[in-house]
Amino acid sequence: MATDRTLKRTYEVPADEAPGATCPYCGRPFRSERYATFHIGVDHPEECSEAERDAFDEERDDEEYDLFTFHFKAAISVFLVYFLFTFIYALVWAG
């Protein structure tokens, strides 16, 4: 178990899993280094070092790009489905 030093929280980590990363400021365990980087940038912005701030900014930029790509693909998919249904509707009525 890990303990959050600031809020005195206890986190249960399954026995068969080891945390991938731990917050150096509050001791919270995370499954991956990426989650720990986001946590440090959001919850400890005034305590983190310049390298940690740069890592957070880079991860945030990557996340924004992934989100933009997802939204773009979703919009294209909706457009194609709409076009397909319109085309099928036109074929049925023209038939």
Backbone as JSON, one array per atom type, in Angstrom:
{
  "sequence": "MATDRTLKRTYEVPADEAPGATCPYCGRPFRSERYATFHIGVDHPEECSEAERDAFDEERDDEEYDLFTFHFKAAISVFLVYFLFTFIYALVWAG",
  "N": [[0.83, -1.18, 0.0], [0.42, 2.24, -0.74], [0.9, 5.52, 0.57], [-0.58, 8.7, 0.56], [1.12, 11.54, 1.27], [0.24, 14.16, 1.72], [-2.57, 14.21, 1.99], [-3.07, 12.02, 3.49], [-4.03, 9.65, 2.34], [-4.67, 6.25, 1.52], [-3.6, 3.93, -0.84], [-4.56, 1.07, -2.53], [-2.75, -1.39, -4.03], [-2.91, -4.03, -6.27], [-1.68, -7.29, -5.35], [-0.37, -8.78, -7.29], [0.51, -6.94, -9.07], [2.84, -4.42, -9.83], [3.4, -0.99, -9.21], [3.78, 1.11, -12.05], [4.89, 3.58, -11.96], [5.55, 6.12, -9.52], [4.36, 8.95, -7.8], [6.64, 11.47, -6.99], [6.09, 13.43, -5.16], [3.71, 13.04, -3.67], [3.5, 10.32, -3.38], [1.66, 8.7, -4.66], [0.66, 5.79, -6.41], [0.97, 4.78, -9.87], [-0.11, 3.23, -12.94], [1.39, 3.62, -15.23], [4.19, 5.51, -16.51], [3.34, 7.68, -17.96], [0.8, 8.39, -16.89], [1.63, 9.22, -14.37], [3.16, 11.44, -15.09], [1.17, 13.17, -16.11], [-0.3, 13.52, -13.74], [1.57, 14.82, -12.06], [1.95, 17.22, -13.47], [-0.61, 18.34, -13.33], [-1.55, 18.21, -10.62], [0.64, 19.01, -9.05], [1.83, 21.53, -9.93], [3.34, 23.74, -9.01], [5.38, 22.63, -7.61], [6.85, 21.0, -9.26], [9.74, 20.19, -11.3], [11.62, 21.85, -13.94], [12.17, 20.03, -15.98], [10.21, 18.09, -15.51], [7.96, 19.66, -16.0], [8.34, 20.2, -18.74], [8.11, 17.59, -19.74], [5.45, 17.09, -19.07], [4.15, 19.04, -20.66], [4.83, 18.08, -23.2], [3.58, 15.56, -23.22], [0.94, 16.41, -22.95], [0.59, 17.8, -25.36], [0.84, 15.64, -27.15], [-1.41, 14.2, -26.39], [-3.46, 16.01, -27.06], [-3.15, 16.01, -29.85], [-3.78, 13.32, -30.42], [-6.46, 13.34, -29.6], [-7.55, 15.22, -31.4], [-7.15, 13.79, -33.78], [-8.85, 11.59, -33.33], [-11.36, 12.92, -33.19], [-11.49, 13.94, -35.79], [-11.54, 11.57, -37.34], [-13.95, 10.52, -36.38], [-15.8, 12.47, -37.24], [-15.52, 12.26, -40.04], [-16.4, 9.63, -40.33], [-19.11, 9.83, -39.53], [-20.03, 11.56, -41.53], [-19.64, 9.91, -43.81], [-21.38, 7.75, -43.25], [-23.82, 9.11, -43.22], [-23.87, 9.98, -45.92], [-23.93, 7.47, -47.18], [-26.43, 6.4, -46.3], [-28.11, 8.34, -47.43], [-27.59, 7.96, -50.16], [-28.44, 5.28, -50.5], [-31.14, 5.62, -49.86], [-31.92, 7.28, -51.98], [-31.51, 5.52, -54.13], [-33.43, 3.51, -53.55], [-35.88, 4.9, -53.78], [-35.71, 5.73, -56.42], [-35.83, 3.45, -57.84]],
  "CA": [[0.0, 0.0, 0.0], [1.12, 3.52, -0.77], [0.18, 6.54, 1.32], [-0.45, 10.08, 0.11], [1.64, 12.27, 2.43], [-0.45, 15.42, 1.97], [-3.96, 14.0, 2.4], [-3.1, 10.8, 4.29], [-4.82, 8.63, 1.66], [-4.01, 4.97, 1.3], [-3.96, 3.35, -2.13], [-4.34, -0.37, -2.57], [-2.21, -1.9, -5.28], [-3.03, -5.5, -6.25], [-0.44, -7.96, -4.99], [0.31, -9.29, -8.47], [0.91, -5.82, -9.91], [3.73, -3.42, -9.25], [3.12, 0.28, -9.86], [4.74, 1.46, -13.09], [5.53, 4.83, -11.53], [5.03, 6.69, -8.28], [4.55, 10.4, -7.71], [7.68, 11.78, -6.01], [5.63, 14.45, -4.22], [2.69, 12.54, -2.75], [3.62, 8.88, -3.24], [0.56, 7.98, -5.29], [1.14, 4.87, -7.45], [0.32, 4.83, -11.17], [0.19, 2.08, -13.78], [2.42, 3.94, -16.22], [4.9, 6.78, -16.33], [2.53, 8.74, -18.58], [-0.19, 8.82, -15.91], [2.34, 9.96, -13.32], [3.53, 12.73, -15.67], [-0.05, 13.99, -16.1], [-0.63, 13.83, -12.34], [2.52, 15.82, -11.56], [1.68, 18.49, -14.14], [-1.92, 18.88, -12.93], [-1.71, 18.33, -9.17], [1.81, 19.59, -8.4], [2.51, 22.42, -10.89], [4.29, 24.66, -8.39], [6.48, 21.87, -7.01], [7.59, 20.19, -10.24], [10.94, 20.78, -11.89], [11.48, 22.28, -15.33], [12.14, 18.82, -16.82], [8.88, 17.5, -15.34], [7.03, 20.55, -16.69], [8.51, 19.96, -20.17], [7.54, 16.27, -20.02], [4.0, 17.24, -19.0], [3.73, 19.78, -21.85], [4.97, 17.2, -24.35], [2.51, 14.55, -23.13], [-0.33, 17.1, -23.21], [0.53, 18.03, -26.8], [0.56, 14.36, -27.78], [-2.8, 13.86, -26.08], [-4.3, 16.88, -27.88], [-3.07, 15.52, -31.23], [-4.57, 12.08, -30.48], [-7.87, 13.7, -29.5], [-7.92, 15.82, -32.68], [-7.23, 12.7, -34.77], [-10.08, 10.85, -33.05], [-12.51, 13.73, -33.6], [-11.48, 14.01, -37.25], [-12.02, 10.28, -37.83], [-15.37, 10.39, -36.03], [-16.56, 13.35, -38.12], [-15.51, 11.65, -41.36], [-17.26, 8.44, -40.27], [-20.5, 10.28, -39.51], [-20.31, 12.06, -42.86], [-19.75, 8.78, -44.74], [-22.61, 7.02, -42.94], [-24.91, 9.97, -43.71], [-23.85, 9.9, -47.37], [-24.35, 6.12, -47.55], [-27.87, 6.3, -46.12], [-28.76, 9.2, -48.43], [-27.43, 7.3, -51.45], [-29.34, 4.12, -50.5], [-32.5, 6.16, -49.9], [-32.16, 7.73, -53.36], [-31.63, 4.32, -54.99], [-34.71, 2.82, -53.28], [-36.98, 5.69, -54.33], [-35.57, 5.87, -57.87], [-35.93, 2.12, -58.36]],
  "C": [[0.87, 1.24, 0.0], [0.26, 4.54, -0.03], [0.46, 7.91, 0.74], [-0.05, 10.91, 1.32], [0.85, 13.53, 2.76], [-1.86, 15.22, 2.49], [-4.15, 12.75, 3.25], [-4.04, 9.76, 3.68], [-3.99, 7.37, 1.51], [-4.52, 4.39, -0.01], [-3.63, 1.87, -2.09], [-3.89, -0.76, -3.96], [-2.33, -3.41, -5.21], [-1.67, -6.16, -6.04], [0.34, -8.44, -6.21], [0.77, -8.19, -9.42], [1.85, -4.9, -9.13], [3.42, -2.09, -9.94], [4.21, 0.6, -10.89], [5.51, 2.71, -12.73], [4.85, 5.31, -10.26], [5.31, 8.18, -8.27], [5.62, 10.69, -6.65], [7.22, 12.77, -4.94], [4.61, 13.92, -3.22], [2.7, 11.03, -2.59], [2.52, 8.07, -3.89], [1.09, 7.06, -6.4], [0.32, 5.01, -8.74], [0.74, 3.62, -11.99], [1.28, 2.37, -14.79], [3.05, 5.29, -15.9], [4.09, 7.95, -16.9], [1.48, 9.29, -17.6], [0.45, 9.64, -14.79], [2.74, 11.34, -13.82], [2.33, 13.68, -15.69], [-0.4, 14.43, -14.68], [0.28, 14.94, -11.8], [2.23, 17.18, -12.17], [0.39, 19.15, -13.69], [-1.99, 19.15, -11.44], [-0.54, 18.97, -8.44], [2.54, 20.58, -9.32], [3.55, 23.33, -10.25], [5.49, 23.94, -7.8], [7.36, 21.19, -8.05], [8.76, 20.96, -10.84], [10.67, 21.18, -13.34], [11.41, 21.07, -16.27], [10.77, 18.14, -16.72], [7.82, 18.35, -16.04], [7.12, 20.34, -18.21], [7.92, 18.61, -20.57], [6.02, 16.33, -20.01], [3.49, 17.96, -20.25], [3.79, 18.9, -23.1], [3.86, 16.14, -24.36], [1.15, 15.19, -23.43], [-0.49, 17.38, -24.7], [0.22, 16.75, -27.56], [-0.9, 13.96, -27.58], [-3.76, 14.72, -26.91], [-4.3, 16.44, -29.34], [-3.9, 14.25, -31.39], [-6.06, 12.38, -30.43], [-8.36, 14.34, -30.79], [-8.08, 14.74, -33.75], [-8.5, 11.89, -34.57], [-11.3, 11.63, -33.52], [-12.61, 13.82, -35.12], [-12.02, 12.71, -37.85], [-13.5, 10.09, -37.54], [-16.23, 11.25, -36.95], [-16.63, 12.78, -39.53], [-16.42, 10.43, -41.39], [-18.73, 8.83, -40.29], [-20.9, 10.79, -40.89], [-20.5, 10.92, -43.85], [-21.02, 7.96, -44.5], [-23.82, 7.81, -43.44], [-25.01, 9.89, -45.23], [-24.35, 8.54, -47.85], [-25.87, 5.97, -47.42], [-28.62, 7.16, -47.13], [-28.71, 8.55, -49.8], [-28.37, 6.1, -51.56], [-30.79, 4.57, -50.58], [-32.85, 6.62, -51.32], [-32.32, 6.55, -54.31], [-32.95, 3.62, -54.79], [-35.86, 3.58, -53.92], [-36.89, 5.85, -55.85], [-35.89, 4.55, -58.58], [-37.15, 1.74, -59.03]]
}
